[in-house]
Structures are given as C-alpha cells and as structure tokens.
Amino acid sequence: MADTVSVILTVYNMESCLRDTMDSVLSQTYRNLEVICIDDGSTDTSLEILEQCARDDGRVTVFTQENVGPARSRNRGLDLASGDYVMLLDSDDLYDHDMIEKLFSRAKETNADIVVCRSVEYDHCTQTVSKAPWTAKVEQIPLKDPFSCGDMNDYILTAFIGWPWDKLYRRSFIEKYSLRFPALNNSEDLYFVFLSLVLAERISFFDEVLIRHRVNRSGSVSNSRTANPTDFYEGICLLKEKLREEPVRYERLSWGFLNWAFDYTLWNIETLPEGAVRLELIQRLSQDGFPEIELMHHGVGYFTLIPDCHERYASLVRELDGAAPCNPRENEKHPRLSYVTAFFAEAQKRGFKSAVGDVVYWLIGKMKAQDSDAQRRAKDRGALLPYVNRCSSEQSDPVKGEHR
C-alpha cells in the first residue's frame, strides 16, 4: 500500500478563499491523502465549506473547536495525523496539482526527513503573482542533496523561511523529537520550523515553485501583529533555550542564530505601522530590552551575515529623534540587493579588483562544492566587518548613543 500523506489545514474565517484552497488540495495527483481540517471557531461560512468538502470526498475529516489560535490548532492536527508524511498547509494558499507527488517522490528518493520547495506571492486583491526568490536562498544552500544543519551551521536559519507550509515532513521524525508549536499568537511557526531544520539528519531542497502564497489579505496573522508585538521575541527566546540544551551544537550555531535573530527583530519592527507600539519596540531594542539577541554584548559589528542590518538598525534608532519611519528594504527589487550594495562599498574602499576577487573566490568554491562551512563562516564574518566598522566611525553608533 502506498504511503499516506497527512495534510493538516487549520481554518479560521477563510470563506473568501477556502474553496479554492481545498480544490487545489483535493485535486492533487498524489491521491493517498488524509486531509485533516481543524475549524478554529470560524464565525463565517468556513465550516459549511469544509463539511461540504467532507461530504464530497471521503479523504476529508473536519474537526471543530472553540477559537484557540493557529498553534494549538496545528498541534491538534499533528496529534490526529496517522500518515507516513505530513504537510501543514495554510488554508488560503494555492497548491500546484502535483506538489505533494513531487515532494513525496523526492522524500523517498533521498530518504529525507524534510523536503522544501519554492513559492511565489499571490496578491489577494489584484490576483497578480510576484516572484519570491528570497524564500529559498540558493547561495546559502549546500550543493549536495540531501544535506543537514552540519553542512550549513551559519545558514540553517536564513536559507529558508520559518513557515511550515512549503515543507513535507516525515511524521516519524516529528514524533521522535515531539515537535509541536508553542502557544503564541504570532511567530509560532519559527520554533517548530527552525528547530526541525536543526534536528533533521537529511533535508532535501526541491528547486521548483509549487505554491502560490496569498498576501495582502485583511485579517491574516501578518496583518494583526500589533496586538501582540513581542511574540516574535518570545519565539526567539524559546528557540534559543532549546538550542542551548546541546552546548556543542549551539556553539556551532550561535553566530548564525544571533544574526538571524537580530535580522528577524529588525523586520518585525520595520513592518509595524507608525505609532506608539513601533516606537516603544525601537526604544526597547536600543536599550538592550531584547537581551537574548546579545546586541549590547557583541555590538553591531558582530552582525554581518545580513549585510544591511547595521543600516536598518541605525535607521530605526533615528526615528526616536523624530526621523520619518523608513524601511530600507521597502523598495528592494531583488532579495540580495543588500549584498550588491555591500560589494560596491567594499570596492570603493579596497579597490574593485579586490572586491571582484572575493566574488571569484566564492564562485569557485561554490562550483567545486568545496567551500566548507568553516571557510564560509570565516568569509562571511570577516568580509563586511571593514565596511561596518567604517560606517560606525563615520556616525555615532546607536548602541552607544543617548538612547541606550
């Protein structure tokens, strides 16, 4: 008998797009599915849509409950799942008809614990599709397949995005480590996703777009973070605490983890609307109010994995002096544009030939698949430090400024 894939969908007031999502799930070319739908106390017609799907297709089972949020709903789905593999899908996205077949086949070929695919953005209002290459940063992903955290210690938290719906999981792997979502109102995904990536012995990257991720929909979690603005930090703390249970492993991961945590903190503040909540979080960040990120302990110059973090931090702190809110990434057309900016900054200081040499060095290592994690760590940690230090000397460091 063919392996079963458990598809878990948590649903809360999704009537505007739920039917399309369910159609894309039930039309999958891989037919041996167990579709578990958790209606989390919807007040619209979502439950009726799910019940109709269950009547039309015997693979669908619907469970209802009082509203408890996405984390507990997904955990209930995991408790109910009985398949050999699991996908935790969003109930507003659209999935290519052969998505599960392709990911399942790759999982069997590579004996992977996790298989990751690509996605694009689908605008709910305009119904237009936009590329999203930043959802899988190929320059950080090992050439060998499958791979594990040990092959990319510095990049395991930045190569992929901390959402679960673009990943197929082996269910026995999830149960082996008792992986579940923490009870947060937002950012609950990061703990489950990144901890699973760290723990997995075999990860495979399927380099095709298989999902249209719906954006610009009112009522989504990403549009309601203002009510619980520090949940992201709670998620960071929970993940750090768990990773530190293995001191040797955390030592290898710590630089990449802290760089990711700083970038994620900046993003969470940058994407909040103007107002008191945003300013309060900026003030807290500048005064070491998020100590587990270790910003004051290391200084801004430590955070060079994402090249524009220094600029973004300084921009946020200037808002405390009345500067207009600005997200330096707002108009970024390419996800690695910050690397291009850093390249020309280095070229201006050290010379174009030297900067090009750095790029050639990286390309040769990538092509030969001989650029070890240790080499990459030293390269990334050191390459941008001169640029960051120069910027720090040209303007007062916000870490040491009057807002500390």
mmCIF file of C-alpha atoms in Angstrom:
data_model
loop_
_atom_site.group_PDB
_atom_site.id
_atom_site.type_symbol
_atom_site.label_atom_id
_atom_site.label_comp_id
_atom_site.label_asym_id
_atom_site.label_seq_id
_atom_site.Cartn_x
_atom_site.Cartn_y
_atom_site.Cartn_z
ATOM 1 C CA MET A 1 0.000 0.000 0.000
ATOM 2 C CA ALA A 2 1.274 3.472 -0.886
ATOM 3 C CA ASP A 3 2.439 5.739 1.899
ATOM 4 C CA THR A 4 -0.149 8.154 3.229
ATOM 5 C CA VAL A 5 0.449 11.891 3.413
ATOM 6 C CA SER A 6 -1.461 13.689 6.158
ATOM 7 C CA VAL A 7 -2.474 17.193 5.062
ATOM 8 C CA ILE A 8 -3.350 19.435 8.009
ATOM 9 C CA LEU A 9 -5.275 22.667 7.395
ATOM 10 C CA THR A 10 -6.248 24.999 10.232
ATOM 11 C CA VAL A 11 -9.135 27.245 9.302
ATOM 12 C CA TYR A 12 -10.469 30.468 10.806
ATOM 13 C CA ASN A 13 -12.833 32.698 8.803
ATOM 14 C CA MET A 14 -11.460 31.835 5.378
ATOM 15 C CA GLU A 15 -14.687 31.766 3.359
ATOM 16 C CA SER A 16 -13.317 34.121 0.684
ATOM 17 C CA CYS A 17 -10.593 31.714 -0.442
ATOM 18 C CA LEU A 18 -11.129 28.364 1.318
ATOM 19 C CA ARG A 19 -12.955 26.690 -1.566
ATOM 20 C CA ASP A 20 -10.098 27.396 -3.979
ATOM 21 C CA THR A 21 -7.552 26.116 -1.472
ATOM 22 C CA MET A 22 -9.488 22.915 -0.843
ATOM 23 C CA ASP A 23 -9.877 22.346 -4.585
ATOM 24 C CA SER A 24 -6.109 22.643 -5.031
ATOM 25 C CA VAL A 25 -5.546 20.120 -2.235
ATOM 26 C CA LEU A 26 -8.159 17.579 -3.298
ATOM 27 C CA SER A 27 -7.047 17.680 -6.950
ATOM 28 C CA GLN A 28 -3.505 16.584 -6.078
ATOM 29 C CA THR A 29 -2.120 13.906 -8.372
ATOM 30 C CA TYR A 30 -0.907 12.016 -5.313
ATOM 31 C CA ARG A 31 -4.184 10.525 -4.166
ATOM 32 C CA ASN A 32 -3.349 8.703 -0.918
ATOM 33 C CA LEU A 33 -4.096 11.647 1.345
ATOM 34 C CA GLU A 34 -5.528 12.083 4.813
ATOM 35 C CA VAL A 35 -6.920 15.627 4.866
ATOM 36 C CA ILE A 36 -7.426 16.874 8.420
ATOM 37 C CA CYS A 37 -9.289 20.181 8.670
ATOM 38 C CA ILE A 38 -9.427 21.985 12.014
ATOM 39 C CA ASP A 39 -12.089 24.687 12.117
ATOM 40 C CA ASP A 40 -10.890 27.033 14.842
ATOM 41 C CA GLY A 41 -14.247 28.542 15.790
ATOM 42 C CA SER A 42 -14.973 30.269 12.476
ATOM 43 C CA THR A 43 -17.854 32.758 12.522
ATOM 44 C CA ASP A 44 -18.341 32.856 8.746
ATOM 45 C CA THR A 45 -19.266 30.032 6.358
ATOM 46 C CA SER A 46 -15.864 28.287 6.510
ATOM 47 C CA LEU A 47 -17.248 25.320 8.442
ATOM 48 C CA GLU A 48 -20.035 24.809 5.902
ATOM 49 C CA ILE A 49 -17.473 24.785 3.093
ATOM 50 C CA LEU A 50 -15.370 22.200 4.938
ATOM 51 C CA GLU A 51 -18.368 19.994 5.678
ATOM 52 C CA GLN A 52 -19.370 20.066 2.012
ATOM 53 C CA CYS A 53 -15.844 19.020 1.051
ATOM 54 C CA ALA A 54 -16.057 16.143 3.530
ATOM 55 C CA ARG A 55 -19.349 15.002 2.023
ATOM 56 C CA ASP A 56 -17.874 15.106 -1.473
ATOM 57 C CA ASP A 57 -14.523 13.472 -0.646
ATOM 58 C CA GLY A 58 -14.078 10.706 1.901
ATOM 59 C CA ARG A 59 -10.441 11.666 2.493
ATOM 60 C CA VAL A 60 -11.531 14.828 4.314
ATOM 61 C CA THR A 61 -12.247 14.837 8.041
ATOM 62 C CA VAL A 62 -13.444 18.004 9.787
ATOM 63 C CA PHE A 63 -12.888 18.788 13.464
ATOM 64 C CA THR A 64 -14.388 21.784 15.237
ATOM 65 C CA GLN A 65 -13.342 23.647 18.360
ATOM 66 C CA GLU A 66 -13.561 26.968 20.156
ATOM 67 C CA ASN A 67 -11.087 29.529 18.859
ATOM 68 C CA VAL A 68 -7.646 28.777 20.330
ATOM 69 C CA GLY A 69 -5.330 30.100 17.610
ATOM 70 C CA PRO A 70 -3.179 28.517 14.897
ATOM 71 C CA ALA A 71 -0.542 26.960 17.171
ATOM 72 C CA ARG A 72 -2.886 24.796 19.222
ATOM 73 C CA SER A 73 -4.931 24.009 16.136
ATOM 74 C CA ARG A 74 -1.880 22.711 14.279
ATOM 75 C CA ASN A 75 -0.848 20.711 17.334
ATOM 76 C CA ARG A 76 -4.264 19.072 17.385
ATOM 77 C CA GLY A 77 -3.850 18.220 13.724
ATOM 78 C CA LEU A 78 -0.458 16.650 14.399
ATOM 79 C CA ASP A 79 -1.960 14.614 17.244
ATOM 80 C CA LEU A 80 -4.659 13.339 14.891
ATOM 81 C CA ALA A 81 -2.381 12.608 11.919
ATOM 82 C CA SER A 82 -1.616 8.995 11.076
ATOM 83 C CA GLY A 83 0.167 9.344 7.718
ATOM 84 C CA ASP A 84 3.759 8.486 6.922
ATOM 85 C CA TYR A 85 4.396 12.101 5.929
ATOM 86 C CA VAL A 86 2.814 15.400 6.973
ATOM 87 C CA MET A 87 2.197 18.766 5.362
ATOM 88 C CA LEU A 88 0.935 21.706 7.443
ATOM 89 C CA LEU A 89 -0.766 23.895 4.864
ATOM 90 C CA ASP A 90 -2.265 27.366 5.101
ATOM 91 C CA SER A 91 -5.958 27.424 4.256
ATOM 92 C CA ASP A 92 -5.725 30.452 1.952
ATOM 93 C CA ASP A 93 -2.835 29.428 -0.319
ATOM 94 C CA LEU A 94 -2.990 27.672 -3.692
ATOM 95 C CA TYR A 95 -1.021 24.482 -4.360
ATOM 96 C CA ASP A 96 0.110 23.081 -7.702
ATOM 97 C CA HIS A 97 -1.765 19.897 -8.523
ATOM 98 C CA ASP A 98 1.428 17.802 -8.451
ATOM 99 C CA MET A 99 3.037 19.441 -5.393
ATOM 100 C CA ILE A 100 2.612 16.539 -2.992
ATOM 101 C CA GLU A 101 3.608 13.962 -5.612
ATOM 102 C CA LYS A 102 6.836 15.813 -6.366
ATOM 103 C CA LEU A 103 7.756 16.388 -2.718
ATOM 104 C CA PHE A 104 6.844 12.835 -1.731
ATOM 105 C CA SER A 105 8.913 11.386 -4.592
ATOM 106 C CA ARG A 106 11.908 13.472 -3.549
ATOM 107 C CA ALA A 107 11.482 12.353 0.065
ATOM 108 C CA LYS A 108 11.531 8.708 -0.992
ATOM 109 C CA GLU A 109 14.495 9.192 -3.347
ATOM 110 C CA THR A 110 16.646 10.907 -0.726
ATOM 111 C CA ASN A 111 15.196 9.340 2.440
ATOM 112 C CA ALA A 112 14.750 12.909 3.666
ATOM 113 C CA ASP A 113 13.199 13.970 6.952
ATOM 114 C CA ILE A 114 12.188 17.293 5.366
ATOM 115 C CA VAL A 115 11.713 18.380 1.749
ATOM 116 C CA VAL A 116 11.452 22.112 0.988
ATOM 117 C CA CYS A 117 10.096 23.715 -2.188
ATOM 118 C CA ARG A 118 9.767 27.231 -3.579
ATOM 119 C CA SER A 119 6.762 29.553 -3.622
ATOM 120 C CA VAL A 120 5.583 32.792 -5.210
ATOM 121 C CA GLU A 121 3.356 35.543 -3.823
ATOM 122 C CA TYR A 122 -0.268 35.791 -4.936
ATOM 123 C CA ASP A 123 -1.926 39.142 -4.248
ATOM 124 C CA HIS A 124 -5.418 38.574 -2.866
ATOM 125 C CA CYS A 125 -6.733 41.927 -4.113
ATOM 126 C CA THR A 126 -5.148 42.174 -7.568
ATOM 127 C CA GLN A 127 -4.803 38.420 -8.216
ATOM 128 C CA THR A 128 -1.315 39.027 -9.568
ATOM 129 C CA VAL A 129 1.678 36.768 -8.966
ATOM 130 C CA SER A 130 5.103 38.041 -7.899
ATOM 131 C CA LYS A 131 8.336 36.092 -7.743
ATOM 132 C CA ALA A 132 9.742 35.452 -4.269
ATOM 133 C CA PRO A 133 13.283 34.102 -4.680
ATOM 134 C CA TRP A 134 14.107 35.173 -1.124
ATOM 135 C CA THR A 135 12.030 32.233 0.176
ATOM 136 C CA ALA A 136 14.970 29.939 -0.638
ATOM 137 C CA LYS A 137 18.435 31.494 -0.765
ATOM 138 C CA VAL A 138 20.315 29.158 -3.082
ATOM 139 C CA GLU A 139 23.663 30.787 -2.350
ATOM 140 C CA GLN A 140 23.361 29.505 1.220
ATOM 141 C CA ILE A 141 22.076 26.004 0.422
ATOM 142 C CA PRO A 142 24.681 23.218 0.050
ATOM 143 C CA LEU A 143 25.094 21.740 -3.409
ATOM 144 C CA LYS A 144 24.899 18.195 -2.110
ATOM 145 C CA ASP A 145 21.460 16.725 -1.602
ATOM 146 C CA PRO A 146 20.333 15.718 0.924
ATOM 147 C CA PHE A 147 22.136 17.867 3.475
ATOM 148 C CA SER A 148 21.843 18.684 7.165
ATOM 149 C CA CYS A 149 22.415 21.513 9.589
ATOM 150 C CA GLY A 150 26.030 20.417 9.965
ATOM 151 C CA ASP A 151 26.621 21.326 6.333
ATOM 152 C CA MET A 152 25.350 24.895 6.824
ATOM 153 C CA ASN A 153 25.549 25.870 10.502
ATOM 154 C CA ASP A 154 25.693 29.595 9.779
ATOM 155 C CA TYR A 155 22.842 29.488 7.267
ATOM 156 C CA ILE A 156 20.318 26.963 8.578
ATOM 157 C CA LEU A 157 18.088 29.777 9.905
ATOM 158 C CA THR A 158 18.487 32.144 6.960
ATOM 159 C CA ALA A 159 18.464 29.899 3.874
ATOM 160 C CA PHE A 160 14.760 29.124 4.303
ATOM 161 C CA ILE A 161 11.764 30.957 5.739
ATOM 162 C CA GLY A 162 10.299 29.971 9.105
ATOM 163 C CA TRP A 163 6.908 28.862 7.860
ATOM 164 C CA PRO A 164 5.825 25.205 7.630
ATOM 165 C CA TRP A 165 3.591 25.122 4.550
ATOM 166 C CA ASP A 166 6.379 24.791 1.936
ATOM 167 C CA LYS A 167 7.786 21.699 3.634
ATOM 168 C CA LEU A 168 6.950 17.984 3.632
ATOM 169 C CA TYR A 169 7.870 16.265 6.918
ATOM 170 C CA ARG A 170 8.411 12.630 7.742
ATOM 171 C CA ARG A 171 5.923 12.112 10.579
ATOM 172 C CA SER A 172 8.151 9.678 12.489
ATOM 173 C CA PHE A 173 10.795 12.426 12.585
ATOM 174 C CA ILE A 174 8.285 14.882 14.075
ATOM 175 C CA GLU A 175 7.231 12.364 16.715
ATOM 176 C CA LYS A 176 10.787 11.300 17.508
ATOM 177 C CA TYR A 177 11.542 14.809 18.751
ATOM 178 C CA SER A 178 7.982 15.602 19.944
ATOM 179 C CA LEU A 179 7.918 18.686 17.739
ATOM 180 C CA ARG A 180 4.954 20.954 18.381
ATOM 181 C CA PHE A 181 4.089 24.649 18.051
ATOM 182 C CA PRO A 182 4.363 26.951 21.102
ATOM 183 C CA ALA A 183 1.225 28.772 22.259
ATOM 184 C CA LEU A 184 1.947 32.184 20.698
ATOM 185 C CA ASN A 185 -0.454 34.434 18.810
ATOM 186 C CA ASN A 186 2.088 35.019 16.052
ATOM 187 C CA SER A 187 5.629 33.860 15.232
ATOM 188 C CA GLU A 188 4.658 30.409 16.496
ATOM 189 C CA ASP A 189 5.960 28.865 13.273
ATOM 190 C CA LEU A 190 9.608 29.794 13.768
ATOM 191 C CA TYR A 191 10.166 27.487 16.750
ATOM 192 C CA PHE A 192 8.738 24.403 15.016
ATOM 193 C CA VAL A 193 10.280 25.073 11.606
ATOM 194 C CA PHE A 194 13.787 26.095 12.600
ATOM 195 C CA LEU A 195 14.138 23.509 15.347
ATOM 196 C CA SER A 196 13.106 20.823 12.858
ATOM 197 C CA LEU A 197 15.693 22.061 10.342
ATOM 198 C CA VAL A 198 18.397 21.929 13.004
ATOM 199 C CA LEU A 199 17.433 18.429 14.120
ATOM 200 C CA ALA A 200 16.855 16.824 10.708
ATOM 201 C CA GLU A 201 19.557 14.434 9.550
ATOM 202 C CA ARG A 202 18.513 14.659 5.897
ATOM 203 C CA ILE A 203 16.996 17.758 4.239
ATOM 204 C CA SER A 204 16.263 17.996 0.518
ATOM 205 C CA PHE A 205 15.591 21.153 -1.482
ATOM 206 C CA PHE A 206 13.197 20.765 -4.421
ATOM 207 C CA ASP A 207 14.048 23.765 -6.575
ATOM 208 C CA GLU A 208 10.654 24.398 -8.171
ATOM 209 C CA VAL A 209 7.801 26.806 -7.408
ATOM 210 C CA LEU A 210 4.862 24.683 -6.241
ATOM 211 C CA ILE A 211 2.869 27.130 -4.078
ATOM 212 C CA ARG A 212 1.137 30.465 -4.573
ATOM 213 C CA HIS A 213 1.250 32.111 -1.150
ATOM 214 C CA ARG A 214 -1.632 34.531 -0.658
ATOM 215 C CA VAL A 215 -0.665 38.018 0.552
ATOM 216 C CA ASN A 216 -2.464 41.345 1.081
ATOM 217 C CA ARG A 217 -5.473 39.716 2.715
ATOM 218 C CA SER A 218 -7.021 41.614 5.612
ATOM 219 C CA GLY A 219 -7.354 39.585 8.786
ATOM 220 C CA SER A 220 -4.255 37.459 8.218
ATOM 221 C CA VAL A 221 -1.858 36.901 11.121
ATOM 222 C CA SER A 222 0.773 39.017 9.393
ATOM 223 C CA ASN A 223 -1.692 41.930 9.477
ATOM 224 C CA SER A 224 -2.530 41.603 13.180
ATOM 225 C CA ARG A 225 0.843 41.601 14.942
ATOM 226 C CA THR A 226 0.291 44.974 16.607
ATOM 227 C CA ALA A 227 -1.915 43.358 19.276
ATOM 228 C CA ASN A 228 0.935 41.027 20.338
ATOM 229 C CA PRO A 229 4.059 42.873 19.196
ATOM 230 C CA THR A 230 6.609 40.962 21.296
ATOM 231 C CA ASP A 231 5.536 37.418 20.420
ATOM 232 C CA PHE A 232 8.396 37.317 17.919
ATOM 233 C CA TYR A 233 10.888 37.787 20.755
ATOM 234 C CA GLU A 234 9.231 35.083 22.848
ATOM 235 C CA GLY A 235 9.656 32.759 19.874
ATOM 236 C CA ILE A 236 13.333 33.696 19.599
ATOM 237 C CA CYS A 237 13.846 33.024 23.314
ATOM 238 C CA LEU A 238 12.100 29.650 23.164
ATOM 239 C CA LEU A 239 14.218 28.545 20.224
ATOM 240 C CA LYS A 240 17.456 29.759 21.819
ATOM 241 C CA GLU A 241 16.652 27.986 25.079
ATOM 242 C CA LYS A 242 16.030 24.731 23.229
ATOM 243 C CA LEU A 243 19.174 25.007 21.103
ATOM 244 C CA ARG A 244 21.323 25.679 24.174
ATOM 245 C CA GLU A 245 20.339 22.304 25.607
ATOM 246 C CA GLU A 246 23.109 20.960 23.332
ATOM 247 C CA PRO A 247 26.050 23.301 24.144
ATOM 248 C CA VAL A 248 28.420 21.941 21.482
ATOM 249 C CA ARG A 249 25.817 22.285 18.753
ATOM 250 C CA TYR A 250 24.782 25.740 19.928
ATOM 251 C CA GLU A 251 28.399 26.910 19.831
ATOM 252 C CA ARG A 252 28.493 25.993 16.146
ATOM 253 C CA LEU A 253 25.127 27.650 15.516
ATOM 254 C CA SER A 254 25.385 30.699 17.755
ATOM 255 C CA TRP A 255 26.766 33.249 15.271
ATOM 256 C CA GLY A 256 24.220 32.353 12.608
ATOM 257 C CA PHE A 257 21.430 32.174 15.184
ATOM 258 C CA LEU A 258 22.144 35.593 16.682
ATOM 259 C CA ASN A 259 22.497 37.186 13.235
ATOM 260 C CA TRP A 260 19.167 35.695 12.204
ATOM 261 C CA ALA A 261 17.549 36.821 15.492
ATOM 262 C CA PHE A 262 18.767 40.411 15.013
ATOM 263 C CA ASP A 263 17.523 40.492 11.409
ATOM 264 C CA TYR A 264 14.176 38.995 12.436
ATOM 265 C CA THR A 265 13.800 41.565 15.218
ATOM 266 C CA LEU A 266 14.512 44.417 12.807
ATOM 267 C CA TRP A 267 11.984 43.033 10.316
ATOM 268 C CA ASN A 268 9.278 42.717 12.957
ATOM 269 C CA ILE A 269 9.725 46.360 13.961
ATOM 270 C CA GLU A 270 10.128 47.692 10.411
ATOM 271 C CA THR A 271 6.889 46.108 9.285
ATOM 272 C CA LEU A 272 4.781 47.520 12.118
ATOM 273 C CA PRO A 273 2.684 50.594 11.315
ATOM 274 C CA GLU A 274 3.740 54.007 12.578
ATOM 275 C CA GLY A 275 2.744 54.769 16.132
ATOM 276 C CA ALA A 276 3.439 54.179 19.804
ATOM 277 C CA VAL A 277 3.958 50.411 19.562
ATOM 278 C CA ARG A 278 6.639 50.762 16.906
ATOM 279 C CA LEU A 279 8.482 53.485 18.844
ATOM 280 C CA GLU A 280 8.256 51.504 22.062
ATOM 281 C CA LEU A 281 9.921 48.493 20.439
ATOM 282 C CA ILE A 282 12.658 50.667 18.905
ATOM 283 C CA GLN A 283 13.325 52.197 22.325
ATOM 284 C CA ARG A 284 13.443 48.770 23.893
ATOM 285 C CA LEU A 285 15.849 47.460 21.243
ATOM 286 C CA SER A 286 18.204 50.439 21.664
ATOM 287 C CA GLN A 287 18.249 49.985 25.453
ATOM 288 C CA ASP A 288 19.043 46.258 25.466
ATOM 289 C CA GLY A 289 15.408 45.382 26.037
ATOM 290 C CA PHE A 290 15.835 42.203 23.986
ATOM 291 C CA PRO A 291 18.902 40.774 25.755
ATOM 292 C CA GLU A 292 18.763 37.283 24.215
ATOM 293 C CA ILE A 293 19.750 38.815 20.869
ATOM 294 C CA GLU A 294 23.012 39.875 22.586
ATOM 295 C CA LEU A 295 23.210 43.172 20.692
ATOM 296 C CA MET A 296 24.854 45.082 23.525
ATOM 297 C CA HIS A 297 27.153 42.200 24.352
ATOM 298 C CA HIS A 298 28.619 41.904 20.857
ATOM 299 C CA GLY A 299 27.977 45.311 19.268
ATOM 300 C CA VAL A 300 26.516 45.944 15.829
ATOM 301 C CA GLY A 301 29.764 44.976 14.076
ATOM 302 C CA TYR A 302 29.156 41.339 15.048
ATOM 303 C CA PHE A 303 26.051 41.126 12.870
ATOM 304 C CA THR A 304 27.402 40.834 9.327
ATOM 305 C CA LEU A 305 25.621 37.780 7.937
ATOM 306 C CA ILE A 306 22.838 40.015 6.596
ATOM 307 C CA PRO A 307 24.810 42.983 5.237
ATOM 308 C CA ASP A 308 22.176 45.711 5.670
ATOM 309 C CA CYS A 309 21.399 45.082 9.362
ATOM 310 C CA HIS A 310 23.667 47.920 10.513
ATOM 311 C CA GLU A 311 21.965 50.426 8.207
ATOM 312 C CA ARG A 312 18.479 49.236 9.161
ATOM 313 C CA TYR A 313 19.205 49.426 12.889
ATOM 314 C CA ALA A 314 20.593 52.943 12.604
ATOM 315 C CA SER A 315 17.533 53.972 10.566
ATOM 316 C CA LEU A 316 15.168 52.684 13.251
ATOM 317 C CA VAL A 317 17.017 54.434 16.074
ATOM 318 C CA ARG A 318 16.846 57.730 14.183
ATOM 319 C CA GLU A 319 13.071 57.510 14.455
ATOM 320 C CA LEU A 320 13.470 58.162 18.197
ATOM 321 C CA ASP A 321 14.853 61.587 17.248
ATOM 322 C CA GLY A 322 11.893 62.318 15.002
ATOM 323 C CA ALA A 323 13.094 60.937 11.685
ATOM 324 C CA ALA A 324 10.404 59.629 9.354
ATOM 325 C CA PRO A 325 9.868 55.864 9.539
ATOM 326 C CA CYS A 326 11.781 54.123 6.794
ATOM 327 C CA ASN A 327 12.207 50.501 5.807
ATOM 328 C CA PRO A 328 15.445 50.305 3.764
ATOM 329 C CA ARG A 329 14.186 47.088 2.154
ATOM 330 C CA GLU A 330 10.847 48.574 1.124
ATOM 331 C CA ASN A 331 11.848 49.211 -2.485
ATOM 332 C CA GLU A 332 14.304 46.366 -2.806
ATOM 333 C CA LYS A 333 13.572 44.650 -6.108
ATOM 334 C CA HIS A 334 15.910 41.722 -5.592
ATOM 335 C CA PRO A 335 16.357 39.814 -2.314
ATOM 336 C CA ARG A 336 20.148 40.037 -2.450
ATOM 337 C CA LEU A 337 20.363 43.713 -3.395
ATOM 338 C CA SER A 338 21.919 44.397 0.001
ATOM 339 C CA TYR A 339 24.849 42.188 -0.999
ATOM 340 C CA VAL A 340 25.312 44.236 -4.166
ATOM 341 C CA THR A 341 25.359 47.409 -2.076
ATOM 342 C CA ALA A 342 27.948 45.914 0.258
ATOM 343 C CA PHE A 343 30.049 44.784 -2.717
ATOM 344 C CA PHE A 344 30.310 48.293 -4.139
ATOM 345 C CA ALA A 345 31.019 49.709 -0.688
ATOM 346 C CA GLU A 346 33.947 47.296 -0.350
ATOM 347 C CA ALA A 347 35.082 48.060 -3.901
ATOM 348 C CA GLN A 348 35.148 51.762 -3.104
ATOM 349 C CA LYS A 349 37.313 51.217 -0.059
ATOM 350 C CA ARG A 350 39.611 48.325 -1.017
ATOM 351 C CA GLY A 351 39.502 48.559 -4.786
ATOM 352 C CA PHE A 352 37.396 46.936 -7.448
ATOM 353 C CA LYS A 353 39.951 44.207 -8.121
ATOM 354 C CA SER A 354 39.956 43.087 -4.508
ATOM 355 C CA ALA A 355 36.163 43.046 -4.287
ATOM 356 C CA VAL A 356 35.884 41.055 -7.527
ATOM 357 C CA GLY A 357 38.461 38.656 -6.131
ATOM 358 C CA ASP A 358 36.160 37.960 -3.196
ATOM 359 C CA VAL A 359 33.315 37.141 -5.580
ATOM 360 C CA VAL A 360 35.520 34.871 -7.715
ATOM 361 C CA TYR A 361 36.735 33.103 -4.586
ATOM 362 C CA TRP A 362 33.138 32.402 -3.563
ATOM 363 C CA LEU A 363 32.100 31.232 -7.049
ATOM 364 C CA ILE A 364 34.997 28.798 -7.369
ATOM 365 C CA GLY A 365 34.207 27.275 -4.017
ATOM 366 C CA LYS A 366 30.536 27.009 -4.881
ATOM 367 C CA MET A 367 31.178 25.393 -8.246
ATOM 368 C CA LYS A 368 33.556 22.842 -6.810
ATOM 369 C CA ALA A 369 31.362 22.235 -3.761
ATOM 370 C CA GLN A 370 34.489 22.535 -1.633
ATOM 371 C CA ASP A 371 33.593 25.680 0.271
ATOM 372 C CA SER A 372 33.362 24.127 3.739
ATOM 373 C CA ASP A 373 31.147 25.556 6.450
ATOM 374 C CA ALA A 374 34.191 26.728 8.384
ATOM 375 C CA GLN A 375 35.548 28.606 5.355
ATOM 376 C CA ARG A 376 32.216 30.216 4.643
ATOM 377 C CA ARG A 377 31.831 31.208 8.280
ATOM 378 C CA ALA A 378 35.181 32.954 8.324
ATOM 379 C CA LYS A 379 34.467 34.578 4.980
ATOM 380 C CA ASP A 380 31.054 35.954 5.851
ATOM 381 C CA ARG A 381 32.066 37.034 9.344
ATOM 382 C CA GLY A 382 35.077 38.942 8.095
ATOM 383 C CA ALA A 383 34.234 40.218 4.634
ATOM 384 C CA LEU A 384 31.904 43.024 5.688
ATOM 385 C CA LEU A 385 33.476 43.994 9.005
ATOM 386 C CA PRO A 386 35.677 46.709 7.439
ATOM 387 C CA TYR A 387 32.586 48.257 5.852
ATOM 388 C CA VAL A 388 30.574 48.095 9.076
ATOM 389 C CA ASN A 389 33.450 49.490 11.120
ATOM 390 C CA ARG A 390 33.906 52.356 8.668
ATOM 391 C CA CYS A 391 30.208 53.192 8.897
ATOM 392 C CA SER A 392 30.438 53.074 12.665
ATOM 393 C CA SER A 393 33.306 55.531 12.706
ATOM 394 C CA GLU A 394 31.518 57.950 10.377
ATOM 395 C CA GLN A 395 28.440 58.245 12.569
ATOM 396 C CA SER A 396 27.847 57.709 16.246
ATOM 397 C CA ASP A 397 26.982 54.093 16.935
ATOM 398 C CA PRO A 398 23.319 53.928 18.023
ATOM 399 C CA VAL A 399 24.268 51.197 20.504
ATOM 400 C CA LYS A 400 26.397 53.720 22.389
ATOM 401 C CA GLY A 401 24.236 56.758 21.769
ATOM 402 C CA GLU A 402 21.971 58.708 24.037
ATOM 403 C CA HIS A 403 19.103 56.233 23.715
ATOM 404 C CA ARG A 404 20.954 53.434 25.421
#
